[in-house]
Amino acid sequence: MKFLKSLYLTKRFFYAIAAIAVLLLFSFWIPAIYPVIWVIFVILSIALLFDIIALFQGKGLTAKRILPEKFSNSDANSIKIQIKNAYSFKVFAEVIDELPIQFQKRDFLYTSEVKPTKNFEFEHEVTPLARGEYIFGKLNIYAQTILKLAKIRQVFDAEQMVKVYPSFIQMKKLDFLAIDNRISQSGLKKIRRLGHTMEFEQIKEYVNGDDVRTINWKATAKHRNLMVNQFQDEKAQPVYSVIDTGRVMKMPFEGLSLLDYAINSSLAFSNIALRKKDKTGLISFSSKVEKILKDSSRMSQLQRIMESLYNVNTDFKESDFGSLYAGINRFITHRSLLMLYTNFEHPSALERQLPYLKAINKRHVLVVVFFENTEITKLLHSYPENLSESAHQGIAEEFSQNKVKMAKELQRNGIQTVLTKPKELSVNTINKYLEIKARGLI
């Protein structure tokens, strides 16, 4: 029974049978070809028999799916498949990998020739658009000989699970730029430092570009060369990512929800803050405060943040900023930088929450991060072809202006603001953090 389940006849065999049937039909008018047809049928049967025997001899093909320890959300992740040919002849292999249901892809097929007693491997990429557990099904390998009349199926590596985490690939990319002191590249601005709100580090010789206000005249007189005081950023300042998981964050843009953009950004931002020797923490909330991860300056904090964000999802409830204010007052006792990821689509929504935002900003440095509606932006740059499209464009213009008005209203009340496109969120958030550090606001 197992033998029959793994054996398949190919299209080539059925085409041959169809051709023989047609020839048998013609033999009604041309009787002379009738014996020839039976000879062809016997040859086909013998070829099929030898094909089946060859496929079932020895160990055949063995295969292995090699998955990474974890996937990075919204990034291309590589999967390696290794095939070993134990046959003494060349095999034509078809690989069907049963991908997790989240990818909604049921047409994966890879074909290749595998030389006798040789190994073969290839890679394919998948791009997850949601965090969580992804379960791979069977790795199906179909083997055929050069005759291609029959093929057998072998199954490997069923039920493999891999977790999809927030985008650590994006985090590492921005981490590299920060460490390499090339922040001005890839859209990150270099912020001019204001004042001297930094800690003294050392006295060094003056070089072009140093701030002349930092010249140490006593050291200059002693060494007879211009000497300057070198400062470094104040360390161990508490920095929190505050993520709204309410229904406003479910809005999708280019395959990802605003919540996923916020989570990816908070991971990258937390990594930069830790590299700057600050203490990072995490708060998520919707109708109530759901998770609080106390601030820490240890690099292991990044893994704790990643684990906390791994399964955060919106619950489609209305976000309660009053509960957030109470939770912050209770759990965060020191003045901190709070990066609040949320979204407002109408001034009335901001008006309801503004008293709580102002109250939080009195004790902490609050940065409200919310999003441009890029779909509306596309509509604004399109050319209307009729009256209906003109009306839609007028409404879109009002929505776009409302976003700018809300940003100005927050700034008028002394609240730091980042209004950004979802794709540019990480870069703009890190820019704001560097600006606040340079201005010594925390």
Coordinates of C-alpha atoms in Angstrom, one line a residue:
M1 CA 0.0 0.0 0.0
K2 CA 2.8 2.4 0.9
F3 CA 4.4 1.5 -2.5
L4 CA 1.3 2.6 -4.4
K5 CA 0.9 5.8 -2.4
S6 CA 4.4 7.0 -3.3
L7 CA 4.2 6.0 -7.0
Y8 CA 2.9 8.4 -9.6
L9 CA 2.6 8.1 -13.4
T10 CA 3.8 11.1 -15.3
K11 CA 2.2 13.1 -18.1
R12 CA 4.7 11.6 -20.6
F13 CA 3.2 8.1 -19.9
F14 CA -0.3 9.2 -20.4
Y15 CA 0.6 11.1 -23.6
A16 CA 2.1 7.8 -24.8
I17 CA -1.1 5.8 -23.9
A18 CA -3.2 8.5 -25.7
A19 CA -1.0 8.2 -28.8
I20 CA -1.4 4.4 -28.8
A21 CA -5.2 4.7 -28.4
V22 CA -5.3 7.1 -31.5
L23 CA -3.2 4.6 -33.5
L24 CA -5.5 1.8 -32.5
L25 CA -8.4 3.9 -33.9
F26 CA -6.5 4.3 -37.2
S27 CA -5.8 0.6 -37.3
F28 CA -9.5 0.1 -38.1
W29 CA -8.8 1.6 -41.5
I30 CA -5.2 0.5 -41.8
P31 CA -5.0 -3.1 -40.3
A32 CA -1.3 -3.4 -41.2
I33 CA -0.3 -1.1 -38.3
Y34 CA -2.2 -3.1 -35.7
P35 CA 0.7 -5.6 -34.8
V36 CA 3.2 -2.6 -34.7
I37 CA 1.0 -0.8 -32.1
W38 CA 1.1 -3.9 -29.8
V39 CA 4.9 -4.0 -30.1
I40 CA 5.0 -0.3 -29.1
F41 CA 2.7 -1.0 -26.2
V42 CA 4.9 -3.9 -24.9
I43 CA 8.0 -1.7 -25.2
L44 CA 6.3 1.1 -23.2
S45 CA 5.2 -1.4 -20.6
I46 CA 8.7 -2.8 -20.2
A47 CA 10.2 0.7 -20.1
L48 CA 7.7 1.6 -17.4
L49 CA 8.6 -1.5 -15.4
F50 CA 12.3 -0.7 -15.5
D51 CA 11.6 2.9 -14.6
I52 CA 9.7 1.8 -11.5
I53 CA 12.3 -0.7 -10.5
A54 CA 15.1 1.8 -10.9
L55 CA 13.3 4.4 -8.7
F56 CA 12.6 2.0 -5.9
Q57 CA 16.1 0.6 -5.6
G58 CA 18.5 1.8 -2.8
K59 CA 17.8 4.8 -0.6
G60 CA 16.8 7.1 -3.4
L61 CA 16.9 10.8 -2.5
T62 CA 17.2 12.3 0.9
A63 CA 16.4 16.0 1.6
K64 CA 16.6 18.5 4.5
R65 CA 15.0 21.9 5.0
I66 CA 17.3 24.2 7.0
L67 CA 15.4 27.1 8.7
P68 CA 16.9 30.0 10.5
E69 CA 16.4 30.2 14.3
K70 CA 13.9 33.0 13.7
F71 CA 12.4 35.1 10.9
S72 CA 12.6 38.9 10.7
N73 CA 9.2 40.4 10.0
S74 CA 8.7 42.4 6.7
D75 CA 12.2 41.3 5.5
A76 CA 13.3 38.6 3.0
N77 CA 14.4 35.5 5.0
S78 CA 16.3 32.6 3.3
I79 CA 15.4 29.0 3.5
K80 CA 18.0 26.4 2.4
I81 CA 17.0 23.0 1.0
Q82 CA 19.7 20.3 0.7
I83 CA 19.2 17.2 -1.5
K84 CA 21.4 14.1 -1.6
N85 CA 21.2 11.6 -4.5
A86 CA 22.0 8.0 -3.5
Y87 CA 21.1 6.7 -6.9
S88 CA 23.9 5.6 -9.3
F89 CA 22.2 7.6 -12.1
K90 CA 21.1 11.2 -12.8
V91 CA 17.7 12.1 -11.3
F92 CA 15.3 14.8 -12.2
A93 CA 13.9 16.2 -8.9
E94 CA 10.8 18.3 -8.2
V95 CA 10.6 20.0 -4.9
I96 CA 7.3 21.1 -3.4
D97 CA 7.7 22.9 0.0
E98 CA 4.5 23.3 1.9
L99 CA 4.9 26.9 3.2
P100 CA 3.0 28.2 6.3
I101 CA -0.6 29.2 5.8
Q102 CA 0.3 32.9 6.5
F103 CA 2.0 33.2 3.1
Q104 CA -1.1 32.0 1.2
K105 CA 1.2 30.4 -1.4
R106 CA 0.3 26.9 -2.7
D107 CA 2.2 26.9 -6.0
F108 CA 5.8 26.5 -4.8
L109 CA 7.7 24.3 -7.2
Y110 CA 11.5 23.9 -7.8
T111 CA 12.9 21.5 -10.4
S112 CA 16.5 20.5 -10.9
E113 CA 18.8 17.8 -12.1
V114 CA 20.8 16.0 -9.4
K115 CA 23.9 14.1 -10.5
P116 CA 24.6 10.5 -9.3
T117 CA 25.9 10.2 -5.7
K118 CA 26.1 14.0 -5.5
N119 CA 24.6 16.6 -3.2
F120 CA 22.6 19.6 -4.4
E121 CA 21.3 22.6 -2.5
F122 CA 19.3 25.7 -3.3
E123 CA 17.8 28.6 -1.4
H124 CA 14.4 30.4 -1.6
E125 CA 13.2 33.5 0.2
V126 CA 10.0 34.2 2.1
T127 CA 8.8 37.6 3.4
P128 CA 6.5 37.4 6.4
L129 CA 4.1 40.3 7.0
A130 CA 2.9 39.3 10.5
R131 CA 4.5 38.2 13.7
G132 CA 3.8 34.9 15.4
E133 CA 4.5 31.2 14.9
Y134 CA 4.8 29.9 11.3
I135 CA 4.5 26.1 10.8
F136 CA 6.0 24.5 7.7
G137 CA 4.3 21.4 6.3
K138 CA 5.9 18.6 4.4
L139 CA 9.0 18.9 2.2
N140 CA 7.9 16.8 -0.8
I141 CA 10.6 15.5 -3.2
Y142 CA 9.5 13.8 -6.5
A143 CA 12.2 11.8 -8.3
Q144 CA 12.2 10.7 -12.0
T145 CA 14.7 8.9 -14.2
I146 CA 15.7 10.1 -17.7
L147 CA 12.7 8.1 -19.1
K148 CA 10.2 10.2 -17.0
L149 CA 7.4 7.7 -17.2
A150 CA 7.0 7.4 -13.4
K151 CA 8.1 9.2 -10.3
I152 CA 8.1 8.5 -6.6
R153 CA 7.4 10.9 -3.8
Q154 CA 9.5 11.1 -0.6
V155 CA 8.5 13.3 2.4
F156 CA 10.9 15.0 4.8
D157 CA 10.9 17.5 7.6
A158 CA 7.2 17.7 8.3
E159 CA 5.8 20.2 10.9
Q160 CA 8.8 22.5 11.4
M161 CA 8.0 25.7 13.3
V162 CA 9.8 29.0 13.2
K163 CA 8.9 32.2 15.1
V164 CA 8.6 35.6 13.3
Y165 CA 10.0 38.4 15.4
P166 CA 10.0 42.2 14.8
S167 CA 12.4 43.3 12.1
F168 CA 15.9 42.6 13.6
I169 CA 17.4 42.9 10.1
Q170 CA 16.3 46.6 10.0
M171 CA 17.6 47.0 13.6
K172 CA 21.0 45.6 12.7
K173 CA 21.2 47.9 9.6
L174 CA 20.6 51.0 11.6
D175 CA 22.8 49.7 14.4
F176 CA 25.7 49.4 11.9
L177 CA 25.2 53.0 10.7
A178 CA 25.2 54.3 14.3
I179 CA 28.3 52.5 15.4
D180 CA 30.2 53.5 12.2
N181 CA 29.4 57.2 12.9
R182 CA 27.9 57.6 9.5
I183 CA 24.5 58.7 10.8
S184 CA 24.1 61.1 7.9
Q185 CA 23.8 58.2 5.4
S186 CA 20.5 56.4 4.7
G187 CA 18.4 59.4 5.7
L188 CA 19.7 59.8 9.3
K189 CA 20.5 63.4 10.1
K190 CA 23.5 64.6 11.9
I191 CA 22.3 66.8 14.8
R192 CA 24.3 69.8 15.9
R193 CA 24.8 69.8 19.6
L194 CA 23.4 72.7 21.6
G195 CA 25.0 73.8 24.8
H196 CA 27.0 71.6 27.2
T197 CA 24.6 69.2 28.7
M198 CA 27.0 66.3 28.3
E199 CA 29.5 64.6 30.6
F200 CA 33.1 65.6 30.5
E201 CA 35.3 62.8 29.1
Q202 CA 38.9 64.1 28.4
I203 CA 41.1 66.9 27.3
K204 CA 42.5 66.5 23.8
E205 CA 44.4 68.5 21.1
Y206 CA 42.3 70.8 19.0
V207 CA 41.5 69.7 15.4
N208 CA 39.6 71.4 12.7
G209 CA 35.8 71.1 13.3
D210 CA 36.0 71.1 17.1
D211 CA 33.7 73.6 18.9
V212 CA 35.9 76.6 19.8
R213 CA 33.7 77.1 22.9
T214 CA 35.2 74.0 24.4
I215 CA 38.8 75.4 24.3
N216 CA 40.5 74.8 27.7
W217 CA 42.7 77.8 28.1
K218 CA 44.7 76.5 31.1
A219 CA 45.6 73.4 29.3
T220 CA 46.4 75.4 26.2
A221 CA 48.8 77.6 28.1
K222 CA 50.5 74.6 29.7
H223 CA 50.9 72.6 26.4
R224 CA 51.4 75.7 24.1
N225 CA 48.9 74.1 21.7
L226 CA 45.2 74.6 21.5
M227 CA 43.5 72.1 23.8
V228 CA 39.8 71.4 24.0
N229 CA 37.5 69.6 26.5
Q230 CA 35.9 66.6 25.0
F231 CA 32.4 65.6 26.1
Q232 CA 30.2 62.6 25.7
D233 CA 26.5 62.1 25.9
E234 CA 25.0 61.7 29.4
K235 CA 24.4 58.0 30.0
A236 CA 21.9 55.8 31.7
Q237 CA 18.9 58.1 30.9
P238 CA 15.6 56.2 30.9
V239 CA 13.9 55.9 27.5
Y240 CA 10.6 54.1 26.9
S241 CA 8.8 52.9 23.7
V242 CA 5.1 53.3 24.4
I243 CA 3.0 51.4 21.8
D244 CA -0.7 51.9 21.3
T245 CA -2.3 48.5 20.4
G246 CA -5.8 49.9 19.9
R247 CA -7.8 49.6 16.8
V248 CA -6.3 52.8 15.2
M249 CA -3.1 50.8 14.8
K250 CA -4.6 48.1 12.7
M251 CA -4.7 50.3 9.6
P252 CA -2.6 48.5 6.8
F253 CA 0.0 50.1 4.5
E254 CA 2.0 48.1 2.0
G255 CA 1.2 44.8 3.7
L256 CA 2.1 45.8 7.2
S257 CA -0.2 47.3 9.9
L258 CA 0.7 50.5 11.7
L259 CA 1.3 48.3 14.8
D260 CA 3.9 46.3 13.0
Y261 CA 5.7 49.4 11.7
A262 CA 5.7 50.8 15.3
I263 CA 7.0 47.5 16.7
N264 CA 9.8 47.3 14.1
S265 CA 10.7 50.9 14.8
S266 CA 10.7 50.6 18.6
L267 CA 13.1 47.6 18.3
A268 CA 15.5 49.6 16.1
F269 CA 15.2 52.7 18.3
S270 CA 15.8 50.7 21.5
N271 CA 18.9 49.2 20.1
I272 CA 20.3 52.6 19.2
A273 CA 19.5 53.9 22.7
L274 CA 21.2 51.0 24.3
R275 CA 24.3 51.6 22.1
K276 CA 24.2 55.2 23.5
K277 CA 24.3 53.7 27.0
D278 CA 20.8 54.8 27.9
K279 CA 18.3 52.6 29.7
T280 CA 15.4 51.4 27.5
G281 CA 12.0 50.1 28.5
L282 CA 8.6 49.2 26.9
I283 CA 4.9 49.9 27.5
S284 CA 2.0 48.6 25.4
F285 CA -1.6 49.7 26.0
S286 CA -5.1 49.8 24.5
S287 CA -8.1 49.9 26.8
K288 CA -5.6 49.4 29.7
V289 CA -1.9 49.1 30.2
E290 CA -1.0 45.6 29.0
K291 CA 2.7 45.2 29.3
I292 CA 5.4 47.2 31.2
L293 CA 9.1 46.3 30.8
K294 CA 11.2 48.3 33.2
D295 CA 14.1 50.2 31.8
S296 CA 17.6 48.6 31.8
S297 CA 20.9 49.5 30.2
R298 CA 22.0 45.9 29.7
M299 CA 22.2 44.6 26.1
S300 CA 20.2 41.6 27.2
Q301 CA 17.3 44.1 27.5
L302 CA 17.1 44.0 23.7
Q303 CA 16.2 40.3 23.7
R304 CA 13.6 40.9 26.4
I305 CA 12.0 43.7 24.3
M306 CA 12.0 41.4 21.3
E307 CA 10.3 38.7 23.2
S308 CA 7.7 41.1 24.6
L309 CA 6.9 42.5 21.2
Y310 CA 6.9 39.1 19.5
N311 CA 3.2 38.4 20.2
V312 CA 1.7 41.9 20.7
N313 CA -1.4 42.3 18.6
T314 CA -4.2 44.9 18.5
D315 CA -7.4 44.0 20.3
F316 CA -9.6 46.4 18.2
K317 CA -10.6 48.3 21.4
E318 CA -10.6 52.1 21.9
S319 CA -7.3 53.2 23.4
D320 CA -7.6 54.6 26.9
F321 CA -5.0 57.4 27.4
G322 CA -6.3 57.9 30.9
S323 CA -5.2 54.4 31.9
L324 CA -1.8 55.1 30.2
Y325 CA -1.3 58.3 32.2
A326 CA -2.2 56.4 35.4
G327 CA 0.2 53.6 34.5
I328 CA 3.1 55.9 33.7
N329 CA 2.6 57.8 37.0
R330 CA 2.6 54.5 38.9
F331 CA 5.5 52.7 37.2
I332 CA 7.9 55.4 35.9
T333 CA 9.1 57.5 38.8
H334 CA 12.1 59.2 37.1
R335 CA 11.9 61.8 34.3
S336 CA 12.1 59.8 31.1
L337 CA 11.9 60.1 27.3
L338 CA 8.6 58.5 26.1
M339 CA 8.3 57.7 22.4
L340 CA 4.5 57.2 22.0
Y341 CA 3.5 55.4 18.8
T342 CA -0.1 56.0 18.1
N343 CA -2.3 57.5 15.3
F344 CA -4.9 60.2 15.0
E345 CA -7.1 60.6 11.9
H346 CA -9.2 63.5 13.0
P347 CA -8.6 66.6 15.2
S348 CA -11.5 65.5 17.4
A349 CA -9.6 62.3 18.3
L350 CA -6.6 64.3 19.3
E351 CA -8.7 66.8 21.3
R352 CA -10.1 64.0 23.5
Q353 CA -6.6 62.8 24.4
L354 CA -4.7 66.1 24.5
P355 CA -5.3 66.7 28.3
Y356 CA -3.7 63.3 29.1
L357 CA -0.8 64.0 26.7
K358 CA -0.2 67.4 28.3
A359 CA -0.2 65.8 31.8
I360 CA 2.3 63.2 30.8
N361 CA 4.5 65.8 29.2
K362 CA 4.7 67.8 32.4
R363 CA 6.7 65.0 34.1
H364 CA 8.4 63.5 31.1
V365 CA 9.7 64.3 27.7
L366 CA 6.9 63.0 25.5
V367 CA 7.3 62.5 21.7
V368 CA 4.0 61.6 19.9
V369 CA 4.7 59.6 16.8
F370 CA 1.8 59.3 14.4
F371 CA 1.4 58.6 10.7
E372 CA 0.7 60.2 7.4
N373 CA -1.9 58.4 5.3
T374 CA 0.2 57.6 2.2
E375 CA -2.9 56.3 0.3
I376 CA -4.4 59.8 0.6
T377 CA -1.1 61.3 -0.5
K378 CA -1.3 59.2 -3.7
L379 CA -4.8 60.4 -4.3
L380 CA -3.7 64.0 -3.9
H381 CA -1.1 63.6 -6.6
S382 CA -3.4 61.9 -9.1
Y383 CA -5.3 63.8 -11.8
P384 CA -9.1 63.7 -11.4
E385 CA -11.0 62.6 -14.5
N386 CA -14.5 63.4 -13.4
L387 CA -16.5 65.3 -10.7
S388 CA -16.6 62.3 -8.3
E389 CA -12.8 62.0 -8.3
S390 CA -12.5 65.7 -7.8
A391 CA -14.8 65.5 -4.7
H392 CA -12.7 62.6 -3.4
Q393 CA -9.5 64.6 -3.9
G394 CA -11.0 67.5 -2.0
I395 CA -11.9 65.3 1.0
A396 CA -8.3 63.8 0.8
E397 CA -6.9 67.3 0.9
E398 CA -8.8 68.0 4.1
F399 CA -7.6 64.8 5.7
S400 CA -4.0 65.7 4.8
Q401 CA -4.3 69.2 6.2
N402 CA -5.8 67.8 9.4
K403 CA -2.7 65.8 10.0
V404 CA -0.5 68.9 9.7
K405 CA -2.8 70.9 12.0
M406 CA -2.7 68.1 14.6
A407 CA 1.1 68.1 14.6
K408 CA 1.1 71.9 15.0
E409 CA -1.4 71.7 17.9
L410 CA 0.8 69.2 19.7
Q411 CA 3.9 71.4 19.2
R412 CA 2.0 74.4 20.4
N413 CA 1.3 72.6 23.7
G414 CA 5.0 71.9 24.1
I415 CA 4.8 68.2 23.0
Q416 CA 7.5 66.9 20.7
T417 CA 6.0 65.5 17.5
V418 CA 6.9 63.1 14.6
L419 CA 4.5 63.0 11.7
T420 CA 5.9 60.4 9.4
K421 CA 5.2 58.0 6.5
P422 CA 5.1 54.4 7.7
K423 CA 8.1 53.4 5.6
E424 CA 10.3 56.2 7.1
L425 CA 9.2 55.6 10.7
S426 CA 12.5 54.1 12.1
V427 CA 14.7 56.8 10.5
N428 CA 12.6 59.7 11.7
T429 CA 12.2 58.2 15.2
I430 CA 16.0 57.8 15.6
N431 CA 16.5 61.3 14.3
K432 CA 14.1 62.7 16.9
Y433 CA 15.9 60.7 19.7
L434 CA 19.3 62.1 18.6
E435 CA 17.9 65.6 18.4
I436 CA 16.5 65.4 22.0
K437 CA 19.8 64.0 23.2
A438 CA 21.8 66.8 21.5
R439 CA 19.5 69.5 23.0
G440 CA 19.8 68.0 26.5
L441 CA 16.1 67.8 27.0
I442 CA 16.4 64.7 29.2

